[in-house]
PDB file of C-alpha atoms in Angstrom:
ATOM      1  CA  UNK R   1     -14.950   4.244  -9.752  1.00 37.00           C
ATOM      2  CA  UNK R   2     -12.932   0.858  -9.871  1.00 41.00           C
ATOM      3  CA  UNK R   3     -12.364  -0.205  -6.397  1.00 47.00           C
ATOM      4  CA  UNK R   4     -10.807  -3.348  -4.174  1.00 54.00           C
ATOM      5  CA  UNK R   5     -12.511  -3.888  -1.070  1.00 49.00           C
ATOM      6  CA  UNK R   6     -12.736  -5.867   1.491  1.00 41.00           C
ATOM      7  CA  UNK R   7     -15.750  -8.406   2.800  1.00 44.00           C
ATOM      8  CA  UNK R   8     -14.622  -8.390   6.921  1.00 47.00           C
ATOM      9  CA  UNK R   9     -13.161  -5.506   8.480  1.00 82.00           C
ATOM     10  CA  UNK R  10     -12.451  -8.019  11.746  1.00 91.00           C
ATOM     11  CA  UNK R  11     -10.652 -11.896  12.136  1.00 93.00           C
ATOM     12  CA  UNK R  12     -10.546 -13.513  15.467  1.00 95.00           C
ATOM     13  CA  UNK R  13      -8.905 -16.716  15.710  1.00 96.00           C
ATOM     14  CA  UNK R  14      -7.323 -18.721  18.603  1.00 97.00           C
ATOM     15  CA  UNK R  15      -3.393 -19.761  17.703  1.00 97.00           C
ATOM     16  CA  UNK R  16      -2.961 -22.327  15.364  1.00 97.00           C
ATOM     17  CA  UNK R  17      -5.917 -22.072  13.718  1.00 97.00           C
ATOM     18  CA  UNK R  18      -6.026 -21.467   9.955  1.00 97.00           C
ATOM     19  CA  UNK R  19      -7.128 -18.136   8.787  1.00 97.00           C
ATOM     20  CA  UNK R  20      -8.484 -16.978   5.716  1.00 96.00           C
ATOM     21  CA  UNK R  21      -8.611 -13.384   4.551  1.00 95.00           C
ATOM     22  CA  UNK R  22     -10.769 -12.365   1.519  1.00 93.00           C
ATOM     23  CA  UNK R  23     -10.541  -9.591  -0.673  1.00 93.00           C
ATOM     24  CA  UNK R  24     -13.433  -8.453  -3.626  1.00 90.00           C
ATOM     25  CA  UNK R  25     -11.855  -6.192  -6.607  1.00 85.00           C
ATOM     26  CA  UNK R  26     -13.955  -4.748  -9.269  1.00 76.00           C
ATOM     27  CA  UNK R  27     -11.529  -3.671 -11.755  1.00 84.00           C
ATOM     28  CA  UNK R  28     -11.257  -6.253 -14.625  1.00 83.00           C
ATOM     29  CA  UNK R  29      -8.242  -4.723 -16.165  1.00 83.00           C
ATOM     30  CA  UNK R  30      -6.411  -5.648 -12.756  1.00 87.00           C
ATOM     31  CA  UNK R  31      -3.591  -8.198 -13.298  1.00 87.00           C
ATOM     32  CA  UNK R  32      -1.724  -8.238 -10.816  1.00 90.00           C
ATOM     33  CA  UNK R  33      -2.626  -8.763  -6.884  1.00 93.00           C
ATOM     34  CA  UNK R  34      -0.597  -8.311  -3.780  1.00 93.00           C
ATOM     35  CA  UNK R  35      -1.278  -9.225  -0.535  1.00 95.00           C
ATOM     36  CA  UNK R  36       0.555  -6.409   2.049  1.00 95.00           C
ATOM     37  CA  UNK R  37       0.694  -6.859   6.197  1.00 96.00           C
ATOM     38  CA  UNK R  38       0.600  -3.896   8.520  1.00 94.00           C
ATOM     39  CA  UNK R  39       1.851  -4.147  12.331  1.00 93.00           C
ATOM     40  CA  UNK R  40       1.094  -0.976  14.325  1.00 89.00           C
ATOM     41  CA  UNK R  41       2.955   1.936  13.699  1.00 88.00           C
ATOM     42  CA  UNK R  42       4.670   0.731  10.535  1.00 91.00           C
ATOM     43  CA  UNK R  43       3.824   0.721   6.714  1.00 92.00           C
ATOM     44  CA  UNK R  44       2.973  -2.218   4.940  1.00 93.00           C
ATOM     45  CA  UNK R  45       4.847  -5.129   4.346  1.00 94.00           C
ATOM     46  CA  UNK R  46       4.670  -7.416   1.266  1.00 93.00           C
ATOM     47  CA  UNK R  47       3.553 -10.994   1.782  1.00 95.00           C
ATOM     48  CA  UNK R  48       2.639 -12.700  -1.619  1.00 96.00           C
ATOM     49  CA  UNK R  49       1.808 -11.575  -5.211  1.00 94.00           C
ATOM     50  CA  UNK R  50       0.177 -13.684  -7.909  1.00 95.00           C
ATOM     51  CA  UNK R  51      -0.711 -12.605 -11.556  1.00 92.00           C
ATOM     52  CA  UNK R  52      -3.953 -13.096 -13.706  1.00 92.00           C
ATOM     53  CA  UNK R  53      -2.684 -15.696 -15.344  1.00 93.00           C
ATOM     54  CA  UNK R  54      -2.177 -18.535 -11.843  1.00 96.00           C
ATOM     55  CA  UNK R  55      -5.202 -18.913  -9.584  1.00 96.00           C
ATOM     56  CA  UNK R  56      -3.090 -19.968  -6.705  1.00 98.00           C
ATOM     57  CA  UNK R  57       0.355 -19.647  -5.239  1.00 97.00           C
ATOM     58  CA  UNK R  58       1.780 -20.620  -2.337  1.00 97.00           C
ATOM     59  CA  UNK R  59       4.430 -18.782   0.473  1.00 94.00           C
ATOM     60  CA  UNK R  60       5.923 -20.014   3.641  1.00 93.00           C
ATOM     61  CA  UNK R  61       2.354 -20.495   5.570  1.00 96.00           C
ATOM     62  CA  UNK R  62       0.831 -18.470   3.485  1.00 98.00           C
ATOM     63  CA  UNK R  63      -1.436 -19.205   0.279  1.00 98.00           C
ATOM     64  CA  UNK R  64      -3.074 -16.657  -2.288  1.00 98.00           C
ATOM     65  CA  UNK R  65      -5.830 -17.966  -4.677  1.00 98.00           C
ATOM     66  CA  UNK R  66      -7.445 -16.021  -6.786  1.00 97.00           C
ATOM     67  CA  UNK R  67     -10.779 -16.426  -8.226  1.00 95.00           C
ATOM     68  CA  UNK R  68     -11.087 -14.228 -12.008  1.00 91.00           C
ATOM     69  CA  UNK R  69     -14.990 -15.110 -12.417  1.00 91.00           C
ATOM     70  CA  UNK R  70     -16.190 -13.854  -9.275  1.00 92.00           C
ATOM     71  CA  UNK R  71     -12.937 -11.292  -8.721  1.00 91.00           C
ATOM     72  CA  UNK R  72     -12.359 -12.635  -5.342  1.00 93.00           C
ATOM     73  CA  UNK R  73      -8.753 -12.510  -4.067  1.00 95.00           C
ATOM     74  CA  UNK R  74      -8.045 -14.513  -0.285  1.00 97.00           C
ATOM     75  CA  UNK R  75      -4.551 -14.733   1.839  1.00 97.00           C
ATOM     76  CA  UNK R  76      -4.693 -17.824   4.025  1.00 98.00           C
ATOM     77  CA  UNK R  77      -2.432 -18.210   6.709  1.00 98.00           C
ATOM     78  CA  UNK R  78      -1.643 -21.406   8.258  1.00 97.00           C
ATOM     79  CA  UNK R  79      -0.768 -22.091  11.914  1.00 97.00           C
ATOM     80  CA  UNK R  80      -1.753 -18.518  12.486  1.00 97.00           C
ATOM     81  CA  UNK R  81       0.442 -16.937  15.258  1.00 96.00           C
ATOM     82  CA  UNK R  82       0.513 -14.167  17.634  1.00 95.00           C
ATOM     83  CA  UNK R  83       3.113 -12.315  15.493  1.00 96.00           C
ATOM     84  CA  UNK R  84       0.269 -12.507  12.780  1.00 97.00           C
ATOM     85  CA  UNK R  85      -1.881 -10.218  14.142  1.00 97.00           C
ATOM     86  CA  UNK R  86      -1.637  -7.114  12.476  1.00 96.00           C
ATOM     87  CA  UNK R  87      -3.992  -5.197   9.544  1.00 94.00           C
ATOM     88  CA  UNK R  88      -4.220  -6.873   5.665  1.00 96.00           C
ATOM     89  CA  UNK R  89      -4.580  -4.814   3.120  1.00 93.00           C
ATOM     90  CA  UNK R  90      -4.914  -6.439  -0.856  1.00 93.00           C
ATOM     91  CA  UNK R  91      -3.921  -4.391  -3.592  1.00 91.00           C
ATOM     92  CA  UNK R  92      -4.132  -4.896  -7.204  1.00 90.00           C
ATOM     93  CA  UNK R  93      -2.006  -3.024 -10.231  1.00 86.00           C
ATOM     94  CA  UNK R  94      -2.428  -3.587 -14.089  1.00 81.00           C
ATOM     95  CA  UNK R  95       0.205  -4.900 -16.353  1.00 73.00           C
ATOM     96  CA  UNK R  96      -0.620  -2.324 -19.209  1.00 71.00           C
ATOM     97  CA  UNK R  97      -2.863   0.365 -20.186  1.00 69.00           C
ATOM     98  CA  UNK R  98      -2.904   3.967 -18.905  1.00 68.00           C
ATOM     99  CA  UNK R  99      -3.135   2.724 -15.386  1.00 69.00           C
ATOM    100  CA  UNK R 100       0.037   1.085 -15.000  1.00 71.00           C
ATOM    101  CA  UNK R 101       1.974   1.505 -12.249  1.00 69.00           C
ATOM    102  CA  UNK R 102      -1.245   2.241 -10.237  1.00 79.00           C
ATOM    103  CA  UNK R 103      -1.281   0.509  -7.186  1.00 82.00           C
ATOM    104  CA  UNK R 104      -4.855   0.724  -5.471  1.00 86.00           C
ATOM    105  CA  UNK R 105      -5.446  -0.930  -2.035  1.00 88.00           C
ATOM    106  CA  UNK R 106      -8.421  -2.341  -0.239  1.00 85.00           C
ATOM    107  CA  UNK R 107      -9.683  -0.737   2.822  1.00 81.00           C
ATOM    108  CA  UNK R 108      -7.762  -3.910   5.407  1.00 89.00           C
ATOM    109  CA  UNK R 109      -8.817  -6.247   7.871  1.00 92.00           C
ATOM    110  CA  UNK R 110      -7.649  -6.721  11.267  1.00 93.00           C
ATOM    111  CA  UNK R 111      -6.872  -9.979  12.134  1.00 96.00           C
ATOM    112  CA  UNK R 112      -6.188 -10.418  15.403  1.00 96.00           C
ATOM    113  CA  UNK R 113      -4.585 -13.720  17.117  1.00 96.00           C
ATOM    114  CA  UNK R 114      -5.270 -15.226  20.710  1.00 95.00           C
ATOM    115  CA  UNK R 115      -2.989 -17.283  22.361  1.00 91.00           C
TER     116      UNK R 115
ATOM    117  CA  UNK W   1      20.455  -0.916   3.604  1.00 60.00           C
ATOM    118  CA  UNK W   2      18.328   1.736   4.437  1.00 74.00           C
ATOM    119  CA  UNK W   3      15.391   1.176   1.864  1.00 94.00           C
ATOM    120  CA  UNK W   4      12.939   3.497   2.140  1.00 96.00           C
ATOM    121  CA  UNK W   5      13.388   6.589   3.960  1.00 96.00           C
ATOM    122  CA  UNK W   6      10.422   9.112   4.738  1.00 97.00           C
ATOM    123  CA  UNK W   7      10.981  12.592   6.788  1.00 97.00           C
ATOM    124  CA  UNK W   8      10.178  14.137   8.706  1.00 97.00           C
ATOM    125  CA  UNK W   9       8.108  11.404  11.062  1.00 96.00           C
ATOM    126  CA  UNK W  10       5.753  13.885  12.616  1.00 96.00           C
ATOM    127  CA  UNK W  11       4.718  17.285  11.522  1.00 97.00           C
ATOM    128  CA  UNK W  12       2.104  19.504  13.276  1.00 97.00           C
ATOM    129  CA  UNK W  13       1.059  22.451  10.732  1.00 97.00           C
ATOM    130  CA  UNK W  14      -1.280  25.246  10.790  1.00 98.00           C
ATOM    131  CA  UNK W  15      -3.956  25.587   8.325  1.00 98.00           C
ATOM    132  CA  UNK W  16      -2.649  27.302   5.599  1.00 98.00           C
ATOM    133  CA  UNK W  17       0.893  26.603   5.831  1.00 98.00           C
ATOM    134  CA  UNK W  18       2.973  24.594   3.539  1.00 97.00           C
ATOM    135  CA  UNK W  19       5.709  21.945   3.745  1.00 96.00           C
ATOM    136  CA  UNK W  20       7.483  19.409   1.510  1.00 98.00           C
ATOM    137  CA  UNK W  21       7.579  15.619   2.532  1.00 98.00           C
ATOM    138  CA  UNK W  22      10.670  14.113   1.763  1.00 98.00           C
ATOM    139  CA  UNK W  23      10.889  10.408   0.201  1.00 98.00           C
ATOM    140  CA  UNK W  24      14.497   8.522  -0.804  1.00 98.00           C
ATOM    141  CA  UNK W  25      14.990   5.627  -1.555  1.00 97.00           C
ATOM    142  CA  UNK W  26      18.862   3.622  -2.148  1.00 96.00           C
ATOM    143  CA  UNK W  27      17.091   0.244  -4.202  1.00 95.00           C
ATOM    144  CA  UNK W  28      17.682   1.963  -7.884  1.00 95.00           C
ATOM    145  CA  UNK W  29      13.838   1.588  -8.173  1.00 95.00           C
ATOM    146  CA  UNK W  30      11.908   3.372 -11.137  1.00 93.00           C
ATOM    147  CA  UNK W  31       8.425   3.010  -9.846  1.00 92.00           C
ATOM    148  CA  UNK W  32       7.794   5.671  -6.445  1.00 94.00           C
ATOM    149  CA  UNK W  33       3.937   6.372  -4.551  1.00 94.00           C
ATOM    150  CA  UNK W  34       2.824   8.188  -2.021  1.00 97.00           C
ATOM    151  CA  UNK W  35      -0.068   7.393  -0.081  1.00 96.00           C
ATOM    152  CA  UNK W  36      -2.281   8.631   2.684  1.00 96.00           C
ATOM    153  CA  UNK W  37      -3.734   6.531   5.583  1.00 93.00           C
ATOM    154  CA  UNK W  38      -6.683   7.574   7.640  1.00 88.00           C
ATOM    155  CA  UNK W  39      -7.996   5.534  10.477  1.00 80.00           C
ATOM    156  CA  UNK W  40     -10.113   2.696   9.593  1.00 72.00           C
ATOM    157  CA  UNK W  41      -9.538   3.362   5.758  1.00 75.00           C
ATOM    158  CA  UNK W  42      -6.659   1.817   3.909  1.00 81.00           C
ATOM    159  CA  UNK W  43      -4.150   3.379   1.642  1.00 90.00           C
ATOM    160  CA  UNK W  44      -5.486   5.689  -0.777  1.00 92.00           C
ATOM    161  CA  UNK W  45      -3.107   6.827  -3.460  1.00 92.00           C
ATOM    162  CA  UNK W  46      -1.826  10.266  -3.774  1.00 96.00           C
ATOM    163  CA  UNK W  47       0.336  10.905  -6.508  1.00 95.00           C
ATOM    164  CA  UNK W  48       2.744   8.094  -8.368  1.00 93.00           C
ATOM    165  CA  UNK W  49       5.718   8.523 -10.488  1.00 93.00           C
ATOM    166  CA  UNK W  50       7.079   5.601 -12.809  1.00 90.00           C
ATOM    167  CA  UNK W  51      10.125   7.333 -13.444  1.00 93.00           C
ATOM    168  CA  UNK W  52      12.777  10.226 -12.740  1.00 95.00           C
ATOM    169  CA  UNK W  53      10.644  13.323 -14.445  1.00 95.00           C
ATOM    170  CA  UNK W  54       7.743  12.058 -14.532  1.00 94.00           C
ATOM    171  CA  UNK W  55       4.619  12.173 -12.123  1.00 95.00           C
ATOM    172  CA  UNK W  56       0.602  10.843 -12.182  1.00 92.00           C
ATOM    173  CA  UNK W  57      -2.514  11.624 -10.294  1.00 93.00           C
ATOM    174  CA  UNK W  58      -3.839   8.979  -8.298  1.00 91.00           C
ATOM    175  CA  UNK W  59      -6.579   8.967  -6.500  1.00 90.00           C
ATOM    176  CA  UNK W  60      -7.022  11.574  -4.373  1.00 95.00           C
ATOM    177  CA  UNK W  61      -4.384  14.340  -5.679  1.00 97.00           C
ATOM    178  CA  UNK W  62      -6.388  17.231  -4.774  1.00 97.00           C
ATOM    179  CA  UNK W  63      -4.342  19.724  -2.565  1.00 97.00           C
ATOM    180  CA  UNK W  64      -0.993  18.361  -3.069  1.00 98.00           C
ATOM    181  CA  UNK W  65       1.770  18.335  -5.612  1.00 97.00           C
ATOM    182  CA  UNK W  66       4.828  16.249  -5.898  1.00 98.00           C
ATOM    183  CA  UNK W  67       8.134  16.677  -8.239  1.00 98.00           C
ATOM    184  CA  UNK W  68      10.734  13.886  -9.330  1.00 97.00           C
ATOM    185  CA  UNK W  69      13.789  15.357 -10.271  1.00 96.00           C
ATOM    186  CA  UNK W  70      15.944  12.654  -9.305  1.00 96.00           C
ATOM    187  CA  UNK W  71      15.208   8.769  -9.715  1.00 97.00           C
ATOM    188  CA  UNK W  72      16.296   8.830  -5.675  1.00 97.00           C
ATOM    189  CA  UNK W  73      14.134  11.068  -4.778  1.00 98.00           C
ATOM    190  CA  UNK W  74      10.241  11.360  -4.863  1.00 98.00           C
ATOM    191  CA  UNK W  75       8.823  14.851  -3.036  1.00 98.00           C
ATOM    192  CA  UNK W  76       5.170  15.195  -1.523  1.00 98.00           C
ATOM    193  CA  UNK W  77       4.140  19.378  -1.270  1.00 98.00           C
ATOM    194  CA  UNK W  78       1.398  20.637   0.466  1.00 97.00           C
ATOM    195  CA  UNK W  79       0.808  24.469  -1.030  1.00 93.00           C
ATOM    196  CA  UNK W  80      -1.811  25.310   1.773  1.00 97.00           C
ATOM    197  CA  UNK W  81      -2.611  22.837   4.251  1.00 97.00           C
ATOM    198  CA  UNK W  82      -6.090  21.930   5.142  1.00 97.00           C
ATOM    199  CA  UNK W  83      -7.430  19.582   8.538  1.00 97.00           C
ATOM    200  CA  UNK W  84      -8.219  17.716   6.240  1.00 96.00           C
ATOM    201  CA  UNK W  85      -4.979  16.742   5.127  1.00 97.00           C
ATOM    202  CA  UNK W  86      -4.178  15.361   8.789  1.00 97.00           C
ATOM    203  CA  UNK W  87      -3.229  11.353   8.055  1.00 97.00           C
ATOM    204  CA  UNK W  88      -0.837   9.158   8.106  1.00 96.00           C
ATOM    205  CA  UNK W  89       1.345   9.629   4.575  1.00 98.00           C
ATOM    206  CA  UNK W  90       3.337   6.746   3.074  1.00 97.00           C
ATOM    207  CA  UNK W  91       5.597   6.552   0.771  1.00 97.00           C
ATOM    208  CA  UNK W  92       6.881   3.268  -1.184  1.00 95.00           C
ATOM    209  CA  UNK W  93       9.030   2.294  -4.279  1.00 95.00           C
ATOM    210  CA  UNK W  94       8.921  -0.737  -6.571  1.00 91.00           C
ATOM    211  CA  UNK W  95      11.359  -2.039  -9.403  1.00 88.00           C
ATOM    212  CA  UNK W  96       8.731  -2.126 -11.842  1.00 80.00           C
ATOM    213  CA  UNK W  97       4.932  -1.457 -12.122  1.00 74.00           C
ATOM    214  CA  UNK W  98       3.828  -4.729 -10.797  1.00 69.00           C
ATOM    215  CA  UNK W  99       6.741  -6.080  -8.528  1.00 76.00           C
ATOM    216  CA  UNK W 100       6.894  -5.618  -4.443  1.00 84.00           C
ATOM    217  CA  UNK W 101       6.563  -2.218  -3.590  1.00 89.00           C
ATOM    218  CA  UNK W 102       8.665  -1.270  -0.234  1.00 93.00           C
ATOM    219  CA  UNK W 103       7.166   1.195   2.144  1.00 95.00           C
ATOM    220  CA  UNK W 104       8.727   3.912   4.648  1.00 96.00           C
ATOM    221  CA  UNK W 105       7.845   4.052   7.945  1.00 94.00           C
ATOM    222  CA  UNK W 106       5.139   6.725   7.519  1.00 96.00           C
ATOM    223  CA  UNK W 107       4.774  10.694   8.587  1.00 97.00           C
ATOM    224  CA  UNK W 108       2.232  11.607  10.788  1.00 97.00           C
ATOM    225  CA  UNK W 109       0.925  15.247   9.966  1.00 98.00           C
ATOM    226  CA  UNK W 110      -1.327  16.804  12.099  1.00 97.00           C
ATOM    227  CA  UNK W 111      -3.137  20.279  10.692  1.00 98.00           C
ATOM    228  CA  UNK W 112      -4.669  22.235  13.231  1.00 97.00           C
TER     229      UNK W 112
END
């Protein structure tokens, strides 16, 4: 079936470095793409959204582009910090159809930040 | 502001036995999910609701039920509980469809 997965599982990067997450979906009917962080022990936090219709928005150190040819979705994080380590899950939700108000997640990737 | 609210936080069942996971939110949202976690896997959706009354499969629904009577409320059952059902279960709330959903903290259920 229609799936969003992830190409790493694992991110290693020294402090300050730039890091960029990527996400593959499969589901062309997906509109709608959300980028979620996970510390230990807690549920998901929301970072950034962007719709079908923008192929890049921006956050406070943090940029989402997304890439409808190839239906690639990536989270880069500038100035990457300690508190940044943590699991990143994308997720992806239609804006119609029978599915809406589906949201489907990738399977995460640990990034993990050394000082 | 409590948000999202999830209890109990740990369970330990026998197979067999059943129990109700309770969600509530206080953000007036229509949209309610709950998900299950299992290590190295990400969130895989249960059973969603996009309004007081209403309910949808997601993707793994098989062994559970859920009811939304009230918009405040979204309920997770498990009839008979199976090992397999031991994860990590999530539960989260959004204004609409495609807006920020908000998470709880998570139950952990263990069936032995």
């Amino acid at each position: 079936g229609e799936s969003v997965g992830l190409h790493l599982p694992t991110l290693s990067v020294q402090e300050g470095d730039n890091s960029i997450i990527n996400c593959a979906y499969s589901n062309s009917a997906s509109d709608y793409f959300i980028w979620y962080k996970q510390e230990s022990g807690k549920g998901p936090q929301f970072i950034i959204d962007i719709r079908s219709n923008m192929d890049k928005r921006q956050g406070q150190r943090v940029t989402v582009l997304l890439n409808k040819t190839v239906k690639h979705l990536s989270l880069q994080i500038a100035a990457t910090q300690p508190g940044d380590s943590a699991v990143y899950f994308c997720a992806e939700a239609s804006l119609g159809g029978t599915s809406y108000g589906k949201l489907t997640f990738g399977q995460g990737t640990i990034l993990t930040v050394h000082p | 502001n409590a948000g999202v609210t999830q209890t109990p936080k740990f369970r330990v069942l026998k197979t067999g036995q059943s129990m109700t996971l309770l969600c509530a939110q206080d953000m007036n949202h229509e949209y309610m999910y709950w998900y299950r976690q299992d290590p190295g896997m990400g969130l895989r959706l249960i059973h969603y609701s996009v309004g007081e009354g209403t309910t949808a499969k997601g993707e793994v629904p098989d062994g559970y039920n859920v009811s939304r009577l009230k918009k405040q409320n979204f309920l997770l059952g498990l009839e008979s509980a199976a090992p397999s059902q031991t994860s990590v279960y999530f539960c989260a709330s959004s204004y609409t469809g495609t807006a920020e959903a908000f998470f709880g903290q998570g139950t952990r259920l263990t069936v032995v």
